[in-house]
Coordinates of C-alpha atoms and ligand atoms in Angstrom, one line a residue:
M1 CA 10.6 -7.8 15.4
H2 CA 10.3 -5.1 12.7
K3 CA 10.2 -1.5 13.9
V4 CA 6.9 0.3 13.3
T5 CA 7.5 3.7 11.6
F6 CA 5.0 6.5 12.1
H7 CA 4.2 9.2 9.6
D8 CA 2.0 12.1 10.6
H9 CA 0.1 13.9 7.8
K10 CA -2.2 15.4 10.3
P11 CA -5.1 16.9 8.4
K12 CA -4.7 20.5 7.4
T13 CA -8.2 19.9 6.1
L14 CA -11.5 21.0 7.7
S15 CA -11.2 21.1 11.5
L16 CA -14.1 20.2 13.8
H17 CA -14.5 23.8 14.7
D18 CA -14.8 24.9 11.0
A19 CA -17.1 21.9 10.2
V20 CA -19.5 22.8 13.0
L21 CA -19.5 26.5 12.1
D22 CA -20.2 25.7 8.5
G23 CA -22.6 22.9 9.2
L24 CA -24.7 24.9 11.7
S25 CA -24.9 27.9 9.3
R26 CA -26.7 25.9 6.6
E27 CA -30.4 25.6 6.0
D28 CA -30.0 21.7 6.1
K29 CA -27.6 21.5 9.1
R30 CA -25.0 18.8 8.8
I31 CA -21.6 17.6 10.1
P32 CA -19.4 15.3 8.0
P33 CA -19.2 11.7 9.4
K34 CA -15.4 11.7 9.6
F35 CA -15.8 13.7 12.9
F36 CA -17.3 10.6 14.6
Y37 CA -13.9 9.1 14.9
D38 CA -12.0 10.5 17.9
A39 CA -10.7 7.8 20.3
R40 CA -14.2 7.4 21.9
G41 CA -15.9 7.3 18.5
S42 CA -13.5 4.7 17.2
K43 CA -14.1 2.5 20.2
L44 CA -17.9 2.9 19.8
F45 CA -17.6 2.0 16.1
E46 CA -15.7 -1.2 17.2
R47 CA -18.7 -2.0 19.4
I48 CA -21.2 -1.3 16.6
C49 CA -19.3 -4.0 14.7
E50 CA -20.1 -6.5 17.4
Q51 CA -23.9 -5.8 17.4
P52 CA -25.9 -8.7 15.8
E53 CA -28.0 -6.3 13.7
Y54 CA -24.9 -4.7 12.0
Y55 CA -24.2 -7.6 9.6
P56 CA -21.4 -6.1 7.4
P57 CA -18.4 -6.9 9.5
S58 CA -19.3 -10.5 10.3
V59 CA -20.4 -11.3 6.7
E60 CA -17.3 -9.6 5.2
C61 CA -15.0 -11.4 7.7
D62 CA -16.5 -14.8 6.9
M63 CA -16.0 -14.0 3.2
L64 CA -12.5 -12.8 3.5
G65 CA -11.4 -15.7 5.7
G66 CA -12.7 -18.1 3.0
L67 CA -11.3 -16.2 0.1
A68 CA -7.8 -15.3 1.4
D69 CA -6.0 -18.0 -0.6
E70 CA -7.9 -17.3 -3.8
I71 CA -7.2 -13.5 -3.4
A72 CA -3.5 -14.3 -2.9
Q73 CA -3.5 -16.4 -6.0
L74 CA -5.0 -13.6 -8.1
A75 CA -3.0 -10.8 -6.5
G76 CA 0.3 -12.6 -5.9
R77 CA 2.4 -12.3 -2.8
G78 CA 4.9 -9.6 -1.8
R79 CA 2.8 -6.5 -2.6
L80 CA 2.8 -3.3 -0.6
L81 CA -0.5 -3.5 1.2
I82 CA -2.2 -0.2 2.0
E83 CA -5.3 0.2 4.1
P84 CA -7.0 3.6 4.4
G85 CA -9.1 3.9 7.6
A86 CA -7.5 0.8 9.0
G87 CA -8.8 1.4 12.6
S88 CA -7.8 -1.6 14.7
A89 CA -6.6 -3.5 11.5
A90 CA -8.8 -6.5 12.4
K91 CA -9.8 -7.5 8.9
V92 CA -6.3 -7.4 7.4
R93 CA -5.3 -10.1 9.8
L94 CA -7.5 -12.5 7.8
L95 CA -5.3 -11.9 4.7
L96 CA -1.8 -11.4 6.0
D97 CA -0.6 -15.1 6.1
A98 CA -1.9 -15.7 2.6
L99 CA -0.8 -12.5 1.0
R100 CA 2.6 -12.2 2.7
P101 CA 2.9 -8.5 1.8
A102 CA 6.3 -6.8 1.5
A103 CA 5.0 -4.2 4.1
F104 CA 1.7 -2.8 5.4
V105 CA 0.7 0.8 5.4
P106 CA -2.3 1.3 7.8
M107 CA -3.8 4.8 7.4
D108 CA -6.1 6.4 10.0
I109 CA -7.3 9.8 11.1
S110 CA -7.1 9.0 14.8
F111 CA -3.4 9.0 15.8
D112 CA -3.8 7.3 19.2
F113 CA -5.9 4.6 17.8
L114 CA -3.5 4.0 14.8
K115 CA -0.5 3.9 17.1
S116 CA -1.8 1.2 19.4
A117 CA -3.2 -0.8 16.5
A118 CA 0.0 -0.7 14.5
T119 CA 2.2 -1.5 17.5
Q120 CA 0.0 -4.5 18.4
L121 CA 0.0 -5.8 14.8
A122 CA 3.7 -5.5 14.4
G123 CA 4.1 -7.6 17.6
E124 CA 1.8 -10.3 16.2
Y125 CA 3.5 -10.4 12.8
P126 CA 7.2 -10.0 13.4
W127 CA 8.0 -10.5 9.7
L128 CA 5.8 -7.6 8.6
P129 CA 7.2 -4.0 8.3
V130 CA 4.5 -1.6 9.3
H131 CA 4.5 2.1 8.2
A132 CA 1.6 3.6 10.1
T133 CA 0.3 6.9 8.5
C134 CA -1.9 9.3 10.3
V135 CA -4.0 11.0 7.6
D136 CA -7.5 12.0 6.5
F137 CA -7.8 9.5 3.7
S138 CA -10.7 11.3 2.2
H139 CA -8.3 14.0 1.1
S140 CA -5.0 12.2 0.2
L141 CA -3.4 8.7 0.3
P142 CA 0.3 9.5 1.0
V143 CA 2.4 6.4 0.9
P144 CA 5.5 7.0 3.1
E145 CA 8.8 7.1 1.2
A146 CA 10.2 4.5 3.6
A147 CA 7.8 1.9 2.3
P148 CA 9.2 -0.7 -0.1
D149 CA 8.8 -0.1 -3.9
A150 CA 6.6 -3.2 -4.6
P151 CA 3.4 -3.5 -6.6
R152 CA 0.6 -2.1 -4.5
L153 CA -2.6 -3.6 -3.3
L154 CA -5.0 -1.2 -1.6
F155 CA -7.4 -2.8 0.8
F156 CA -10.6 -0.9 1.6
P157 CA -13.1 -3.1 3.5
G158 CA -16.1 -2.3 5.5
S159 CA -18.1 -0.5 2.8
S160 CA -16.4 2.8 3.9
L161 CA -16.9 3.9 0.3
G162 CA -20.6 4.2 1.1
N163 CA -19.9 7.1 3.4
F164 CA -18.8 9.3 0.4
D165 CA -21.5 10.8 -1.8
R166 CA -21.3 9.5 -5.4
A167 CA -19.1 12.3 -6.7
E168 CA -16.7 11.9 -3.7
A169 CA -16.7 8.1 -4.2
G170 CA -15.7 8.5 -7.8
A171 CA -13.0 11.0 -6.8
F172 CA -11.7 8.5 -4.2
L173 CA -11.6 5.6 -6.6
S174 CA -9.7 7.8 -9.1
R175 CA -7.2 8.7 -6.3
V176 CA -6.8 5.0 -5.5
R177 CA -6.1 4.3 -9.1
D178 CA -3.4 7.0 -9.2
T179 CA -1.9 5.8 -5.9
I180 CA -1.7 2.1 -6.8
G181 CA -0.3 2.8 -10.3
S182 CA -0.5 0.7 -13.5
D183 CA 0.3 -2.6 -11.8
G184 CA -1.8 -1.9 -8.7
M185 CA -4.9 -3.7 -7.4
L186 CA -7.8 -2.7 -5.2
L187 CA -9.6 -5.2 -2.9
I188 CA -12.8 -3.5 -1.7
G189 CA -15.8 -4.5 0.4
V190 CA -19.1 -2.8 -0.5
D191 CA -22.5 -3.2 1.1
T192 CA -25.3 -4.2 -1.3
K193 CA -28.9 -2.9 -1.7
K194 CA -31.3 -5.2 0.1
D195 CA -34.5 -5.5 2.1
E196 CA -35.0 -2.2 3.8
A197 CA -35.9 -3.8 7.2
V198 CA -32.4 -5.4 7.3
L199 CA -30.8 -2.1 6.6
N200 CA -32.9 -0.1 9.1
A201 CA -32.2 -2.6 11.8
A202 CA -28.4 -2.5 11.1
Y203 CA -28.4 1.3 11.9
N204 CA -30.8 1.1 14.9
D205 CA -29.3 -1.7 17.0
A206 CA -31.3 -2.6 20.1
A207 CA -28.4 -1.9 22.5
G208 CA -28.3 1.7 21.3
I209 CA -24.6 1.7 20.4
T210 CA -25.1 3.3 17.0
A211 CA -27.2 6.0 18.8
E212 CA -24.3 6.7 21.2
F213 CA -21.8 6.7 18.3
N214 CA -24.0 9.3 16.5
R215 CA -24.3 11.4 19.7
N216 CA -20.5 11.3 20.1
L217 CA -20.5 14.3 17.7
I218 CA -22.2 16.3 20.4
H219 CA -19.8 15.0 23.1
R220 CA -16.9 16.2 20.9
M221 CA -18.5 19.6 20.4
R222 CA -18.7 19.9 24.2
R223 CA -15.3 18.6 24.9
E224 CA -13.3 20.1 22.1
L225 CA -15.1 23.3 21.3
D226 CA -16.5 24.0 24.8
L227 CA -20.0 24.3 23.5
Q228 CA -22.9 24.4 25.9
V229 CA -25.0 21.6 24.4
D230 CA -26.5 18.5 26.0
P231 CA -26.1 15.2 24.1
D232 CA -29.4 14.0 25.7
T233 CA -31.4 16.7 23.9
F234 CA -30.6 14.9 20.6
E235 CA -32.3 11.8 19.3
H236 CA -30.7 9.3 17.0
K237 CA -32.5 8.8 13.8
A238 CA -31.4 6.4 11.0
F239 CA -33.5 5.2 8.0
Y240 CA -33.1 3.9 4.5
N241 CA -33.8 6.5 1.8
A242 CA -34.7 4.3 -1.2
E243 CA -34.7 7.0 -3.8
A244 CA -31.1 8.1 -2.9
G245 CA -30.0 4.4 -2.2
R246 CA -28.6 5.3 1.2
I247 CA -29.0 5.0 4.9
E248 CA -29.2 8.5 6.4
M249 CA -28.3 9.2 10.0
H250 CA -29.5 12.3 11.8
L251 CA -29.4 13.9 15.3
V252 CA -32.8 15.3 15.9
S253 CA -33.2 18.1 18.4
R254 CA -35.8 17.0 21.1
E255 CA -36.4 20.7 22.0
P256 CA -35.9 24.2 20.7
Q257 CA -32.4 25.2 21.5
H258 CA -29.5 27.5 20.7
I259 CA -25.9 26.6 20.1
E260 CA -23.3 29.4 20.4
L261 CA -20.0 29.3 18.7
D262 CA -17.6 32.2 18.0
G263 CA -20.2 34.6 19.2
K264 CA -22.7 33.3 16.7
R265 CA -26.0 31.9 17.9
F266 CA -27.5 28.9 15.9
R267 CA -31.1 28.1 16.5
L268 CA -32.4 24.6 16.3
A269 CA -36.2 24.1 16.3
E270 CA -37.8 21.1 18.1
G271 CA -37.6 18.2 15.6
E272 CA -34.9 19.9 13.4
S273 CA -32.1 17.6 12.4
L274 CA -28.4 17.7 12.1
H275 CA -27.5 15.3 9.2
T276 CA -24.5 13.3 10.3
E277 CA -24.0 10.5 7.9
N278 CA -25.0 8.9 4.6
S279 CA -24.1 5.3 3.9
Y280 CA -24.7 4.5 0.2
K281 CA -25.5 0.9 -0.8
Y282 CA -24.5 -0.4 -4.2
A283 CA -25.9 -3.2 -6.4
P284 CA -22.9 -4.9 -8.0
E285 CA -23.6 -3.5 -11.5
E286 CA -23.8 0.0 -10.0
F287 CA -20.5 -0.3 -8.3
L288 CA -18.7 -1.9 -11.3
S289 CA -19.9 0.8 -13.6
M290 CA -18.6 3.5 -11.2
A291 CA -15.3 1.7 -10.9
A292 CA -15.0 1.4 -14.7
G293 CA -15.5 5.1 -15.0
C294 CA -12.5 5.5 -12.7
G295 CA -10.3 3.2 -14.7
L296 CA -10.7 0.1 -12.5
Q297 CA -11.8 -3.2 -13.9
P298 CA -12.8 -6.3 -12.0
L299 CA -10.6 -9.4 -11.9
R300 CA -13.2 -11.2 -9.8
Y301 CA -15.9 -10.4 -7.3
W302 CA -17.8 -12.4 -4.7
L303 CA -21.2 -12.1 -3.0
D304 CA -22.2 -14.1 0.2
E305 CA -25.1 -16.5 -0.2
Q306 CA -27.7 -14.0 0.9
R307 CA -26.2 -11.2 -1.3
L308 CA -25.8 -9.0 1.8
F309 CA -22.3 -7.9 1.0
A310 CA -19.8 -7.9 -2.0
I311 CA -16.1 -8.1 -2.2
Y312 CA -14.4 -6.9 -5.4
L313 CA -10.8 -7.4 -6.6
L314 CA -10.0 -4.8 -9.3
R315 CA -7.0 -3.9 -11.3
V316 CA -6.1 -0.7 -13.1
A317 CA -7.5 -0.8 -16.6
D318 CA -5.1 -0.7 -19.6
I319 CA -5.3 2.7 -21.3
Ligands
LIG1 C1 -17.7 3.1 8.5 N1 -19.0 3.0 7.8 C2 -18.8 2.2 6.6 C3 -20.1 2.6 8.6 C4 -21.4 2.5 7.8 O1 -22.0 1.5 7.9 O2 -21.7 3.4 7.0 C5 -20.3 3.7 9.7 C6 -21.5 3.4 10.5 N2 -22.4 4.3 10.9 C7 -23.3 3.7 11.6 N3 -23.1 2.4 11.8 C8 -21.9 2.2 11.1

């Protein structure tokens, strides 16, 4: 079995403490969605992916399973496969046998989650060198020096691009282009625009898992920052904002309350919301025009029959 190597680029970026301090000080209170993902949040997200209303994972997995050979033919074998936000690395398993990468670089912000996922994957694929990298991929995509010098394929499934605002998404795609280099490719899954009822149901599952995932931010604030705040005083609210082309998630205060941090008192009125996530949806032509602006051109792209989800294989455009 190949050894797994671990690389820690632990975020020197915004801490939960600073994000909460900054987010509560604003008129429109908000906390960035990356703070959902501690060990508990990552597990809750796994459970969201099993909910029948949250269609992206099942649709994308069906598509990837059916497309693996075609993707391998287009991309070729032996690439260095990089996956920012790999989580449990479930989706990449659908591609590994077809792609036979030279090595795999899973990146994730949650070290414990990354460690167990990478160790398990290396056990299942003894031929695959794994270079697990703990990093906040929204800031950098550091490929470890120990990774082989092979043409790169960056895999970014799950429509995680949608959690960036448009400017951030452009900046991320440009960073991807710089990371993969002139012979690099990007395989990316992006949620499409569709019937609002389908979108609204996906973020309001009947079992309440998305609500609990959303409230995990309050649990983290209690646990990690010692704040006196009750998760049950916040209601989960998620809806499609058609004008902005995005799902918005909020935590709405059920009652007037104060949150104290660093001797500062932040007042929340009844009904006031803490904006916790945006999830942008892209029509194929919107996504392709943004990618083109970042120097990425499509080799091929696929939609499922119901046009619920899109998978794009892009290469770096010639200058
Ligand atoms: C990770 N990300 C793409 C998910 C999404 O759909 O925006 C996160 C999520 N939030 C609520 N449900 C799922």
